[in-house]
PDB file of C-alpha atoms and ligand atoms in Angstrom:
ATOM      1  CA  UNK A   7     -15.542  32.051   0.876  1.00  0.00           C
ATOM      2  CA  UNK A   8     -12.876  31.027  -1.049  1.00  0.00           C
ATOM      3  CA  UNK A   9      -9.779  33.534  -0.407  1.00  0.00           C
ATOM      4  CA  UNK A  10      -8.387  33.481  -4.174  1.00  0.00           C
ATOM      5  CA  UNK A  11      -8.115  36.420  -5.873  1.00  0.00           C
ATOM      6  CA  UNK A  12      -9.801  37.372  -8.787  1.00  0.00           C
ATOM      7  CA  UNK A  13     -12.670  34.879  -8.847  1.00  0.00           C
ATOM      8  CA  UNK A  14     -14.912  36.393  -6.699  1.00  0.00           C
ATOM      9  CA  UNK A  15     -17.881  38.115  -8.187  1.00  0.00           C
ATOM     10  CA  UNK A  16     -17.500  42.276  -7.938  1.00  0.00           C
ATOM     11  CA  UNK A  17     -20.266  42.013  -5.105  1.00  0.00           C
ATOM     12  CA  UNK A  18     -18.084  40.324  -2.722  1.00  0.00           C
ATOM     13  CA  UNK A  19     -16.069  43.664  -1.799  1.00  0.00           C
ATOM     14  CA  UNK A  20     -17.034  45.516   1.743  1.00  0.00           C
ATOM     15  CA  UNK A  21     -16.006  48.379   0.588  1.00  0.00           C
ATOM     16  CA  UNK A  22     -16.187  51.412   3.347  1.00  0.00           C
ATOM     17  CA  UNK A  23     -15.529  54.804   3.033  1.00  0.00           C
ATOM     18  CA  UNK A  24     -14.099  57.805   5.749  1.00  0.00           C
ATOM     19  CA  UNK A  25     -13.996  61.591   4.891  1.00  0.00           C
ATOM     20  CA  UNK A  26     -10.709  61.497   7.121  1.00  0.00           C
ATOM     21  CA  UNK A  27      -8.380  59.347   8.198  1.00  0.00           C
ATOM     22  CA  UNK A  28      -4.162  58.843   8.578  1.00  0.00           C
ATOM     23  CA  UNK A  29      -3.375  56.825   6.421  1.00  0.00           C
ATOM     24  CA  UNK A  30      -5.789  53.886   4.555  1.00  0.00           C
ATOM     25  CA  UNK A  31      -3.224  51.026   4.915  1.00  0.00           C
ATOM     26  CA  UNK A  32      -2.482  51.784   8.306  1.00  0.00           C
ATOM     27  CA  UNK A  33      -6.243  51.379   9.389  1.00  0.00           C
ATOM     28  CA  UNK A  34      -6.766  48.273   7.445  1.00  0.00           C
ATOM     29  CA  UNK A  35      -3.455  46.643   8.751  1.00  0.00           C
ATOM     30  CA  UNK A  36      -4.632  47.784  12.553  1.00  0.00           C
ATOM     31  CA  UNK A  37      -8.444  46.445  11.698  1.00  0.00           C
ATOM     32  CA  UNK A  38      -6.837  43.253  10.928  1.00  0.00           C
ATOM     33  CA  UNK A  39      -4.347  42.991  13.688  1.00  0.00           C
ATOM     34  CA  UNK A  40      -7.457  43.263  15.862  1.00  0.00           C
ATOM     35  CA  UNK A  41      -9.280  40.265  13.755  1.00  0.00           C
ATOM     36  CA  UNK A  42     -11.752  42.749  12.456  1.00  0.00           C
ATOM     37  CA  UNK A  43     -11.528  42.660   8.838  1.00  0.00           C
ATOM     38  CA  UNK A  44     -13.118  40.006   6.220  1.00  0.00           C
ATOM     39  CA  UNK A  45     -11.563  39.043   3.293  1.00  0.00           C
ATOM     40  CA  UNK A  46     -11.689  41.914   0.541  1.00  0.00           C
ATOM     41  CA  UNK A  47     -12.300  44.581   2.825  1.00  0.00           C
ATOM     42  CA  UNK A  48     -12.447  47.725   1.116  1.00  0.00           C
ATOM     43  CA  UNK A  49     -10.983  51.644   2.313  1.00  0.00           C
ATOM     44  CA  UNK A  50     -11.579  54.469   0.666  1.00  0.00           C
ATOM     45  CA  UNK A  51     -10.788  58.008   2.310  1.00  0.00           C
ATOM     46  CA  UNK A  52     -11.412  61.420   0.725  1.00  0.00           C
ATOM     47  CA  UNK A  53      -8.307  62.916   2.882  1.00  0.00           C
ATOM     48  CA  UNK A  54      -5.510  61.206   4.292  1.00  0.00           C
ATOM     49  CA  UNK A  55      -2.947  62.817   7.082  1.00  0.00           C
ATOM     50  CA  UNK A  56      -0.352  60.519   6.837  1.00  0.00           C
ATOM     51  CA  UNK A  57      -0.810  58.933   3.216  1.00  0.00           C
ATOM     52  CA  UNK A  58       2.146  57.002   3.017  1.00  0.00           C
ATOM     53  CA  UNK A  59       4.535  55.838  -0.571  1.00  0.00           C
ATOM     54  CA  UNK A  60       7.241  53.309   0.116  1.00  0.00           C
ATOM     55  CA  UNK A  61      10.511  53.135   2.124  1.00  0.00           C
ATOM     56  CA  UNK A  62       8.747  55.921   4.445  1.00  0.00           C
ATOM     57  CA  UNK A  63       8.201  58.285   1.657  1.00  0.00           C
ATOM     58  CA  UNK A  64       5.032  60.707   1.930  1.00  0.00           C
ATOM     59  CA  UNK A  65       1.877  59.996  -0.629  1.00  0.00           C
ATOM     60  CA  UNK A  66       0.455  63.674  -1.225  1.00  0.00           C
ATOM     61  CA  UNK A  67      -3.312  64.397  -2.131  1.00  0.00           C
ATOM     62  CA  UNK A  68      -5.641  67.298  -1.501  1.00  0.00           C
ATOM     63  CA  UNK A  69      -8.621  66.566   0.581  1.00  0.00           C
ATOM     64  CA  UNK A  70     -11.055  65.348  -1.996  1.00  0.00           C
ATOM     65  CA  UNK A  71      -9.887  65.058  -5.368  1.00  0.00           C
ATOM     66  CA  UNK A  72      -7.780  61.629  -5.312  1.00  0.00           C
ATOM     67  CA  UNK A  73      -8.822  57.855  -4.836  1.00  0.00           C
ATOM     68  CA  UNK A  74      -7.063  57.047  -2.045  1.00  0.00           C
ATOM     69  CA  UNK A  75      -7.933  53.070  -0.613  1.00  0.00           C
ATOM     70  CA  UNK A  76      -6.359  50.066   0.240  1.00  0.00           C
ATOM     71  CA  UNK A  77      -7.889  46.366   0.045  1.00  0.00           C
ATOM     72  CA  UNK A  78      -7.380  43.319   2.336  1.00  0.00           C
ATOM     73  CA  UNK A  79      -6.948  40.189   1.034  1.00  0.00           C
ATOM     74  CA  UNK A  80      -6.709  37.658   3.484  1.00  0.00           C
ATOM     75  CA  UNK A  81      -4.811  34.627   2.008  1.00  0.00           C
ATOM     76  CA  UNK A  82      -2.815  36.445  -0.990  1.00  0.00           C
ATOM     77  CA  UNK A  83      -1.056  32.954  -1.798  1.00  0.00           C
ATOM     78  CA  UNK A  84       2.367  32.264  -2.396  1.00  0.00           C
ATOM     79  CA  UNK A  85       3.256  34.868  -4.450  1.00  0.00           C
ATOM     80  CA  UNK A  86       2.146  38.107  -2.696  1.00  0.00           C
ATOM     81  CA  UNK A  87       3.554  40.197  -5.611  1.00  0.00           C
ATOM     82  CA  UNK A  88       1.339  38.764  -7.975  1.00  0.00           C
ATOM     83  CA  UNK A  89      -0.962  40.381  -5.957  1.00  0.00           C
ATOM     84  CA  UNK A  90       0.407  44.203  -6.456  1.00  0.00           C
ATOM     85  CA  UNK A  91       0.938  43.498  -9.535  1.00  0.00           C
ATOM     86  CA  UNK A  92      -3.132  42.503 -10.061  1.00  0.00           C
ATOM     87  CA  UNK A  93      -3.930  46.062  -8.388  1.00  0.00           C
ATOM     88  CA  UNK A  94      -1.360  47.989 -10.781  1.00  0.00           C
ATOM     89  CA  UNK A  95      -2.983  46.342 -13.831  1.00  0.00           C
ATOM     90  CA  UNK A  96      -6.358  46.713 -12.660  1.00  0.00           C
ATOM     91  CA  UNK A  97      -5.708  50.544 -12.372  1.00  0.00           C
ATOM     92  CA  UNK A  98      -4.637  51.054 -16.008  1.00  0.00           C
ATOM     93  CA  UNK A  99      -7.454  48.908 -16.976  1.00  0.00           C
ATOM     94  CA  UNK A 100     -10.189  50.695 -15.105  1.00  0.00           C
ATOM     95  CA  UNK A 101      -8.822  53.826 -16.712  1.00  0.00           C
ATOM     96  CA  UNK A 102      -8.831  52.636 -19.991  1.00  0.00           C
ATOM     97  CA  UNK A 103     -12.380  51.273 -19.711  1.00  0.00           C
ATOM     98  CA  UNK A 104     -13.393  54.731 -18.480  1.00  0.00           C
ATOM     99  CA  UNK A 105     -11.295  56.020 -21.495  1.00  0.00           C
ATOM    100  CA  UNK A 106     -13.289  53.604 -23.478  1.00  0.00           C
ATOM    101  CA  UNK A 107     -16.866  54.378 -22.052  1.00  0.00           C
ATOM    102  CA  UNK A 108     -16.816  57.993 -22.569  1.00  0.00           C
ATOM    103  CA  UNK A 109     -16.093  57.055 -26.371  1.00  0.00           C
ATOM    104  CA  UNK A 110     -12.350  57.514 -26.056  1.00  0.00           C
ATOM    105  CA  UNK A 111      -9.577  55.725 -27.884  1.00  0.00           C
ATOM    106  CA  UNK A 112      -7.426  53.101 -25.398  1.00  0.00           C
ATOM    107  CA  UNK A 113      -3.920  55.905 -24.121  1.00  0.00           C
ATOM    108  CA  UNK A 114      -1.268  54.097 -25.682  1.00  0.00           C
ATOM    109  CA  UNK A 115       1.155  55.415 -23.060  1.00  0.00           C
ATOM    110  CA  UNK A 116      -0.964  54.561 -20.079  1.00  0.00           C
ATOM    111  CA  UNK A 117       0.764  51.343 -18.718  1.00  0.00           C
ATOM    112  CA  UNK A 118       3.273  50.185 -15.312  1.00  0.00           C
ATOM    113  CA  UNK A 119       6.748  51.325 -14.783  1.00  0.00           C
ATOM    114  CA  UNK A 120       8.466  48.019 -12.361  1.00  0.00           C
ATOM    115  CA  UNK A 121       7.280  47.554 -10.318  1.00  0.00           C
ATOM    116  CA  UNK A 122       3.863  49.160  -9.875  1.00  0.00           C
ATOM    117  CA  UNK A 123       3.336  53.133 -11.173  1.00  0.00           C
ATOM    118  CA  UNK A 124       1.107  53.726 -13.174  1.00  0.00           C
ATOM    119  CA  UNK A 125       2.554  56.178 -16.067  1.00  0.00           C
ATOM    120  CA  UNK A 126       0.996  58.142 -17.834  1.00  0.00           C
ATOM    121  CA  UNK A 127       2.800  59.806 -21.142  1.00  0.00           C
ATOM    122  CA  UNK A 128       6.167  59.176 -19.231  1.00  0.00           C
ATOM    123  CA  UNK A 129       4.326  61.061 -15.665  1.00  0.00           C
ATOM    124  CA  UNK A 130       3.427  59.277 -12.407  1.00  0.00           C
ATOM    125  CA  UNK A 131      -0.280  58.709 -12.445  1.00  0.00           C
ATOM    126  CA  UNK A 132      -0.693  56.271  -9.226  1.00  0.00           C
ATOM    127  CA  UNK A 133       0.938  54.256  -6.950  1.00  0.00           C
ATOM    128  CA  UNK A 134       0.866  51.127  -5.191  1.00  0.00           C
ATOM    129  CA  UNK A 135       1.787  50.249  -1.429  1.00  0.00           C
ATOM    130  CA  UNK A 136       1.685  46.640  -0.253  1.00  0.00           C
ATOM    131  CA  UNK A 137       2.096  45.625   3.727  1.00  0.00           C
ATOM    132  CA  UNK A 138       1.690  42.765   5.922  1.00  0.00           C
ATOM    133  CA  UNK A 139       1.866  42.864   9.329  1.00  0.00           C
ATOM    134  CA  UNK A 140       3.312  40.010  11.574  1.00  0.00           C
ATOM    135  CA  UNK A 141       0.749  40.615  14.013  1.00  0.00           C
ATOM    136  CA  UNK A 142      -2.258  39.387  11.250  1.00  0.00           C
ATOM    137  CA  UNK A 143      -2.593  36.904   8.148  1.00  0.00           C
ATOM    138  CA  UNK A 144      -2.789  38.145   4.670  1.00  0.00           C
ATOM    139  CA  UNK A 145      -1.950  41.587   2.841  1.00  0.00           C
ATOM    140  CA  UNK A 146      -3.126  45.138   2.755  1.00  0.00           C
ATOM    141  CA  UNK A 147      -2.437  46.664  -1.043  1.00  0.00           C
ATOM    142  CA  UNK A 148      -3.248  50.195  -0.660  1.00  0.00           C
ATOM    143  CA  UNK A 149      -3.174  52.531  -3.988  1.00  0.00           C
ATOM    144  CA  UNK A 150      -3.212  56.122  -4.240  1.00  0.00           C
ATOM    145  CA  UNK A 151      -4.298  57.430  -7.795  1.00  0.00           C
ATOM    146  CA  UNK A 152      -4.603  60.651  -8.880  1.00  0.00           C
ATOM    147  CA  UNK A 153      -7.725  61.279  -9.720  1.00  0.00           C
ATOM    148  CA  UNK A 154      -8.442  65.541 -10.025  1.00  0.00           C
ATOM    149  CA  UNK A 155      -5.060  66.811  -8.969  1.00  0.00           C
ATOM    150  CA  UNK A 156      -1.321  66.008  -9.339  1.00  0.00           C
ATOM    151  CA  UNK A 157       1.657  67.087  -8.544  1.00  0.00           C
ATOM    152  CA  UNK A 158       4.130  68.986 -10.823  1.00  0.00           C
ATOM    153  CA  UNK A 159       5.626  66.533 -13.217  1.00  0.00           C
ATOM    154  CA  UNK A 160       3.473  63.961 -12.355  1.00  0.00           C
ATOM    155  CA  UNK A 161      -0.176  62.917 -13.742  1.00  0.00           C
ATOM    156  CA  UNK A 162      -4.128  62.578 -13.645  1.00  0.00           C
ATOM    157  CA  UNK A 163      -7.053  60.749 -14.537  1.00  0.00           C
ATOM    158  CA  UNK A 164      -8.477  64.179 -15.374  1.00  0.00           C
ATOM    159  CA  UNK A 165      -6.415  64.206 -18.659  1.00  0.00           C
ATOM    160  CA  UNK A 166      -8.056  61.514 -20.209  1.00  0.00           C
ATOM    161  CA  UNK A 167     -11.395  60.857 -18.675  1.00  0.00           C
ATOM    162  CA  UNK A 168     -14.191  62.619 -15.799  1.00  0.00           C
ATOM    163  CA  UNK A 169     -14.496  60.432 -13.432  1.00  0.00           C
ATOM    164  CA  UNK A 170     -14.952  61.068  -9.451  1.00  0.00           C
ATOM    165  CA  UNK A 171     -12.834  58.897  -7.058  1.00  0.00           C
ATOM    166  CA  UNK A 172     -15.698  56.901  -5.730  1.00  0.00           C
ATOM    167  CA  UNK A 173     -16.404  55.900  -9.243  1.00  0.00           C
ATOM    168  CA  UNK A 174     -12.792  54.814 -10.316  1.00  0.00           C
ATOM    169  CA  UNK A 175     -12.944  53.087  -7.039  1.00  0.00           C
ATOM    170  CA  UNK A 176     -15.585  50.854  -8.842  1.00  0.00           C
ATOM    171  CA  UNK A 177     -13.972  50.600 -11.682  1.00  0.00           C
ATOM    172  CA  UNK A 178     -10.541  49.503 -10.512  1.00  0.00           C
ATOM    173  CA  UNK A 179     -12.349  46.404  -7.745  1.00  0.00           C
ATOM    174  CA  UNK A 180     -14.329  45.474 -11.118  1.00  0.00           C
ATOM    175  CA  UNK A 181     -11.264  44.969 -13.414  1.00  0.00           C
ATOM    176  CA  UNK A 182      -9.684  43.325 -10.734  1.00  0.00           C
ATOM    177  CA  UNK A 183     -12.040  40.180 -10.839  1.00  0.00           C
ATOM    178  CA  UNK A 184     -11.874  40.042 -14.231  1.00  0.00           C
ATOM    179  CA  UNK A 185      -8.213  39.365 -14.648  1.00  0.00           C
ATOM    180  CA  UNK A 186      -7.265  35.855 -14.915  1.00  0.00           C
ATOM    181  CA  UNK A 187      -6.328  33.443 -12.317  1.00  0.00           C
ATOM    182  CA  UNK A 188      -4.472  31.358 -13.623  1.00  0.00           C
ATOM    183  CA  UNK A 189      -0.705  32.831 -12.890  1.00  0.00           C
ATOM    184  CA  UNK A 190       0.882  32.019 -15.780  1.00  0.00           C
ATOM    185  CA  UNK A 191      -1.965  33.852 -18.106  1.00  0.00           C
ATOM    186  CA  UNK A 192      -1.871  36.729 -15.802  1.00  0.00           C
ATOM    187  CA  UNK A 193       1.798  36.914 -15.510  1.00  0.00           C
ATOM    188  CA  UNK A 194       1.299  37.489 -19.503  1.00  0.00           C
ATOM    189  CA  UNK A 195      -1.124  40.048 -19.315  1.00  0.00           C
ATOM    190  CA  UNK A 196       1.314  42.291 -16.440  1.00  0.00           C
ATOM    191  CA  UNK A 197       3.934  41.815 -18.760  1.00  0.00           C
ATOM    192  CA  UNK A 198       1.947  43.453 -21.819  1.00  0.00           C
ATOM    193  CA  UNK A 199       1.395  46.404 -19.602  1.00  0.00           C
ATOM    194  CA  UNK A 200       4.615  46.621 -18.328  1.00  0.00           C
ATOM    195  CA  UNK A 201       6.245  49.654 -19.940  1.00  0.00           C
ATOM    196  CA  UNK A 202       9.679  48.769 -18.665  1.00  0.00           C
ATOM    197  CA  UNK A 203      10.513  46.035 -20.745  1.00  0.00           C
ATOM    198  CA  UNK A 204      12.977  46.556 -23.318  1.00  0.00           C
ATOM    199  CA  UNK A 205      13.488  50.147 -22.005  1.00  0.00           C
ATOM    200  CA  UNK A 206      17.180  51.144 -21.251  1.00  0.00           C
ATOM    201  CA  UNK A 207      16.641  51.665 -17.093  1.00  0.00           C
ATOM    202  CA  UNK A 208      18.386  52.959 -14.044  1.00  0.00           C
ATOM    203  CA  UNK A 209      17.528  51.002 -10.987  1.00  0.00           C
ATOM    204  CA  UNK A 210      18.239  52.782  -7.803  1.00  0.00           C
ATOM    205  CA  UNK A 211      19.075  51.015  -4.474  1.00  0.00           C
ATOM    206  CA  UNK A 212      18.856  51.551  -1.303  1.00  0.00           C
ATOM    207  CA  UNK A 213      21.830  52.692  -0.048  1.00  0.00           C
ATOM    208  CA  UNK A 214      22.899  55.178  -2.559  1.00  0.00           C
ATOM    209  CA  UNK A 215      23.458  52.287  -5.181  1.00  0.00           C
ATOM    210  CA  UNK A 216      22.235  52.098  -8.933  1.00  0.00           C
ATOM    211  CA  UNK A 217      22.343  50.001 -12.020  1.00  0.00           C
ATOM    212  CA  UNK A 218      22.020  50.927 -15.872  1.00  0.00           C
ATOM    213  CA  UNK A 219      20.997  48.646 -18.254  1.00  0.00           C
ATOM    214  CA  UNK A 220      18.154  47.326 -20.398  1.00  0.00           C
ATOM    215  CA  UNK A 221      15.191  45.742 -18.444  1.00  0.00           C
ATOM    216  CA  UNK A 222      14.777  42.693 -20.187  1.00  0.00           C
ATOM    217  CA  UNK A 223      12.607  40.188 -17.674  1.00  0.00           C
ATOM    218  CA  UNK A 224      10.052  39.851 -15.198  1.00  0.00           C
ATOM    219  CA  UNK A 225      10.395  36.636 -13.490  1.00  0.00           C
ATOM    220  CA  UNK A 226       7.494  34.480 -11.602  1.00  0.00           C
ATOM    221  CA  UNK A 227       8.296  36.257  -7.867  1.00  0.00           C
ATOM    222  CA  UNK A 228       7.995  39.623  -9.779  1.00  0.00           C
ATOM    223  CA  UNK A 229      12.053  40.417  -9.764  1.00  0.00           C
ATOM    224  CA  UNK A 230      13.353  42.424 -12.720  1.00  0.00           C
ATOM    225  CA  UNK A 231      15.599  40.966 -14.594  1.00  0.00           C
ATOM    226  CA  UNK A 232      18.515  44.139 -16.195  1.00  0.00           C
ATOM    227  CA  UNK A 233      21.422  43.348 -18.288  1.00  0.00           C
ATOM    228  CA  UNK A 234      24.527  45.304 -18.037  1.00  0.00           C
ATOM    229  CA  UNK A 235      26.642  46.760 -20.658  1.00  0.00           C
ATOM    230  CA  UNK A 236      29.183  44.621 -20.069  1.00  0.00           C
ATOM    231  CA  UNK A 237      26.174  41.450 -20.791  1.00  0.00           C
ATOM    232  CA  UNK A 238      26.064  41.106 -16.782  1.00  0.00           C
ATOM    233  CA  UNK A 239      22.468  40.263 -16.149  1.00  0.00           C
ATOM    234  CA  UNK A 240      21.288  41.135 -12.698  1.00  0.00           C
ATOM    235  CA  UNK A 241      18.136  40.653 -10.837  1.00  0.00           C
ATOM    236  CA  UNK A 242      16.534  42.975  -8.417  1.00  0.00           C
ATOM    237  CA  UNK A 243      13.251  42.630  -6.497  1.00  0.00           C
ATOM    238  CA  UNK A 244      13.094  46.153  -5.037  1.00  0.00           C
ATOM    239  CA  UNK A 245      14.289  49.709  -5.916  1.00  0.00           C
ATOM    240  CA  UNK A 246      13.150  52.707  -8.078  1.00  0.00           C
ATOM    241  CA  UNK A 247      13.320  52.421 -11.634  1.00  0.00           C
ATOM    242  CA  UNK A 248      13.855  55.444 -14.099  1.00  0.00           C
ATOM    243  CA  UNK A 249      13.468  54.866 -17.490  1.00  0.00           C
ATOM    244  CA  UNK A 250      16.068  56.268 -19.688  1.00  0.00           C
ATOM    245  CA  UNK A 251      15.294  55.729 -23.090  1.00  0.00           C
ATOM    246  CA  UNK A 252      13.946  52.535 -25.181  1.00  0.00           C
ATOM    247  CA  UNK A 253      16.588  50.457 -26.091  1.00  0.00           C
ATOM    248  CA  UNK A 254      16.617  50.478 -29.555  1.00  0.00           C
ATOM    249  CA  UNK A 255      17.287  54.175 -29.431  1.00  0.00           C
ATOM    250  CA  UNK A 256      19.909  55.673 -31.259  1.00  0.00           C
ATOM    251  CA  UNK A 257      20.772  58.582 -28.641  1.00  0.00           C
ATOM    252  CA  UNK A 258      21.256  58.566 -25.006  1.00  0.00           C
ATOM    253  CA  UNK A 259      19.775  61.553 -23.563  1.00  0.00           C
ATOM    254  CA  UNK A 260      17.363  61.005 -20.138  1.00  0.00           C
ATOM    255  CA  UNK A 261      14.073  61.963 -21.500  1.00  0.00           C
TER     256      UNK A 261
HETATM  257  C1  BT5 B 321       4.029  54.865  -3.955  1.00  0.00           C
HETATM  258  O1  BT5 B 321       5.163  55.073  -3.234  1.00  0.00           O
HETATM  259  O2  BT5 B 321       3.877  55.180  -5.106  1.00  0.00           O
HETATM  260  C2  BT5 B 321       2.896  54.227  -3.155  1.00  0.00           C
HETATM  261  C3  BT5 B 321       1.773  55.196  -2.904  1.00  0.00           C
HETATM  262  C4  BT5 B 321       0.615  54.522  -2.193  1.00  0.00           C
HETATM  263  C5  BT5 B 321      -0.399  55.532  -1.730  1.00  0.00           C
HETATM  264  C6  BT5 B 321      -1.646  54.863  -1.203  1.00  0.00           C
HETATM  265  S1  BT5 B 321      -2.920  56.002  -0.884  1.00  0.00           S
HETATM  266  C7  BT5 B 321      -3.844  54.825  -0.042  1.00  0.00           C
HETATM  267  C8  BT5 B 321      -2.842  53.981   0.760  1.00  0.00           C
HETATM  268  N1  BT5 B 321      -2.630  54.540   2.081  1.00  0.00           N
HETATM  269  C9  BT5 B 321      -1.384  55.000   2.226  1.00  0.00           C
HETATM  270  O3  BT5 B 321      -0.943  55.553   3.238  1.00  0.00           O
HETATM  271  N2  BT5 B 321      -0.677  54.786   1.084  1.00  0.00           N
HETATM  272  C10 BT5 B 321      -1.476  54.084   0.097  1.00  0.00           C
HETATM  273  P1  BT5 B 321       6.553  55.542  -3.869  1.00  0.00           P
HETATM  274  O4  BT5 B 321       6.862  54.746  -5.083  1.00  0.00           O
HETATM  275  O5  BT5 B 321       7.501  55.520  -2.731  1.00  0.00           O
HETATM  276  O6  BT5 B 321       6.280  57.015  -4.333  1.00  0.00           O
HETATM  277  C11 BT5 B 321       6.277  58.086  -3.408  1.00  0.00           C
HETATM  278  C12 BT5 B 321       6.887  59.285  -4.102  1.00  0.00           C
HETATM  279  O7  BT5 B 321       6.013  59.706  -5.153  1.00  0.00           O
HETATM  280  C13 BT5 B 321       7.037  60.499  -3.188  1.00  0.00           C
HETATM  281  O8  BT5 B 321       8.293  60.496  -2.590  1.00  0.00           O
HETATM  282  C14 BT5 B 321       6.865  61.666  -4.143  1.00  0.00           C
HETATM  283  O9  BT5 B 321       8.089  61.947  -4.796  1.00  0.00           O
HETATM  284  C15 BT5 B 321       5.932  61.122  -5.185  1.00  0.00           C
HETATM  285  N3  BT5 B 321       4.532  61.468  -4.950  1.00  0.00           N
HETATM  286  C16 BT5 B 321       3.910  61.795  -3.798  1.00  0.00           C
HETATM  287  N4  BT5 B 321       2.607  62.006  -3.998  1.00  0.00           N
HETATM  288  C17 BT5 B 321       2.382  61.803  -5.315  1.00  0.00           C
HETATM  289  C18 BT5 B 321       1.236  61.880  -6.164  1.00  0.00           C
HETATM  290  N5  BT5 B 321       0.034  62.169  -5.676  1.00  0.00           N
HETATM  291  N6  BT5 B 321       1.409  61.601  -7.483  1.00  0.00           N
HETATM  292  C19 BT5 B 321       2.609  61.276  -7.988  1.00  0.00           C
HETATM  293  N7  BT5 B 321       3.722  61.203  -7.253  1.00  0.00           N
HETATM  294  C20 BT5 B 321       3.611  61.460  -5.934  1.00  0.00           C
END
């Protein structure tokens, strides 16, 4: 089987599901520890104990109502972003096909904040969780989306389209495989769903650090690219992005 993603016809997933579990990535990156897992192994739980967000944050859900899964790929390539990036664009797009198939026009504020959340009208709609383990080859993506519920502030599929989370499940592995392979194409279409560009943003670091200025790159590893006030470009391949306000804008309030 040949490990590349995205060329691999949508019946090529072994997708599995569990009413209960800790957390999704967790399993896969244990299953594949052990040797168990195939390439494009598929888990989808209806209720997760421990869902897990990055830098040891929590990933909430009530039992039932989210799509909660993670996918293994077992030879993610050089570029392992490129691969978190494929499962960020592949959840706007399955959304926006849904949006599409129930005779809806495509959200034009649907689309990624850097690196991976899906936004929705300016609210969190899903988010993305990538881990390797050095125990076992290749990557487990895991991505939590909001499918019936949210939390305050943040957003659902339920505002735009009925779907159920086995369903967007679907929907998400099939717009995967159709995104192009070819890096440099796909870098294009990320970019074009990338809400951050030209947006005035803060970047927050880990240890209480930040940076404000307007996002004005993605490069080939997936690093942001922000220039200063002062012109000072700087580069930054992790940390939380807010976005303040497009840059253009006349005024400077946080919206
Ligand atoms: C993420 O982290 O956005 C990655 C979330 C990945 C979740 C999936 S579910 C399946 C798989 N198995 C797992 O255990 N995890 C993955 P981060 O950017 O760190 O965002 C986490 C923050 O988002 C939290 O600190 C909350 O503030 C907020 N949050 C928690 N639950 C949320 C929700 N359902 N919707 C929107 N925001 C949420």
């Amino acid at each position: 089987m040949d490990p590349t993603p995205g060329i691999h016809s949508r019946n090529d997933w072994h997708v599995a599901a569990v009413d209960v579990t800790g957390s999704t990535n967790d399993d896969l990156l244990r299953a594949a520890e052990r040797g168990e897992l195939v390439d494009r192994s598929v888990l989808r739980t209806d209720h997760q104990t421990v869902g897990r967000g990055r830098l040891d944050r929590r990933w909430d859900a009530p039992p039932g109502t989210n799509l909660l899964a993670s996918m293994y790929l077992a030879a993610p390539g050089e570029h392992p972003g490129a691969v978190v990036q494929r499962v960020g664009v592949s959840i706007v797009r399955a959304v926006t096909a849904l949006v599409g198939a129930a005779g809806g026009p495509p959200p034009a504020t649907l689309g990624l904040k850097w690196p991976n959340d899906v936004m929705f009208d300016g609210r969190k709609m899903a988010g993305v969780l990538a881990q390797r383990s050095t125990a076992a080859p290749g990557i487990v993506v895991g991505f939590g989306v909001n499918v019936g519920w949210s939390p305050p502030e943040a957003a659902d599929v339920a505002e735009l389209v009925n779907v159920n989370p086995a369903g967007l499940l679907d929907a998400v592995l099939a717009a995967f495989d159709e995104l192009p392979d070819d890096p440099a194409v796909f870098a294009a279409v990320y970019r074009a769903e990338l809400l951050t560009l030209g947006q005035v943003v803060r970047v927050h670091l880990p240890g209480d650090l930040e940076f404000v200025g307007v996002a004005d790159a993605v490069d080939a590893d997936g690093r942001i690219e922000v220039v200063g006030a002062d012109g000072a470009r700087q580069t930054f391949d992790v940390g939380d992005v807010v976005h303040l306000r497009a840059a253009s804008a006349g005024d400077d309030r946080d919206i």
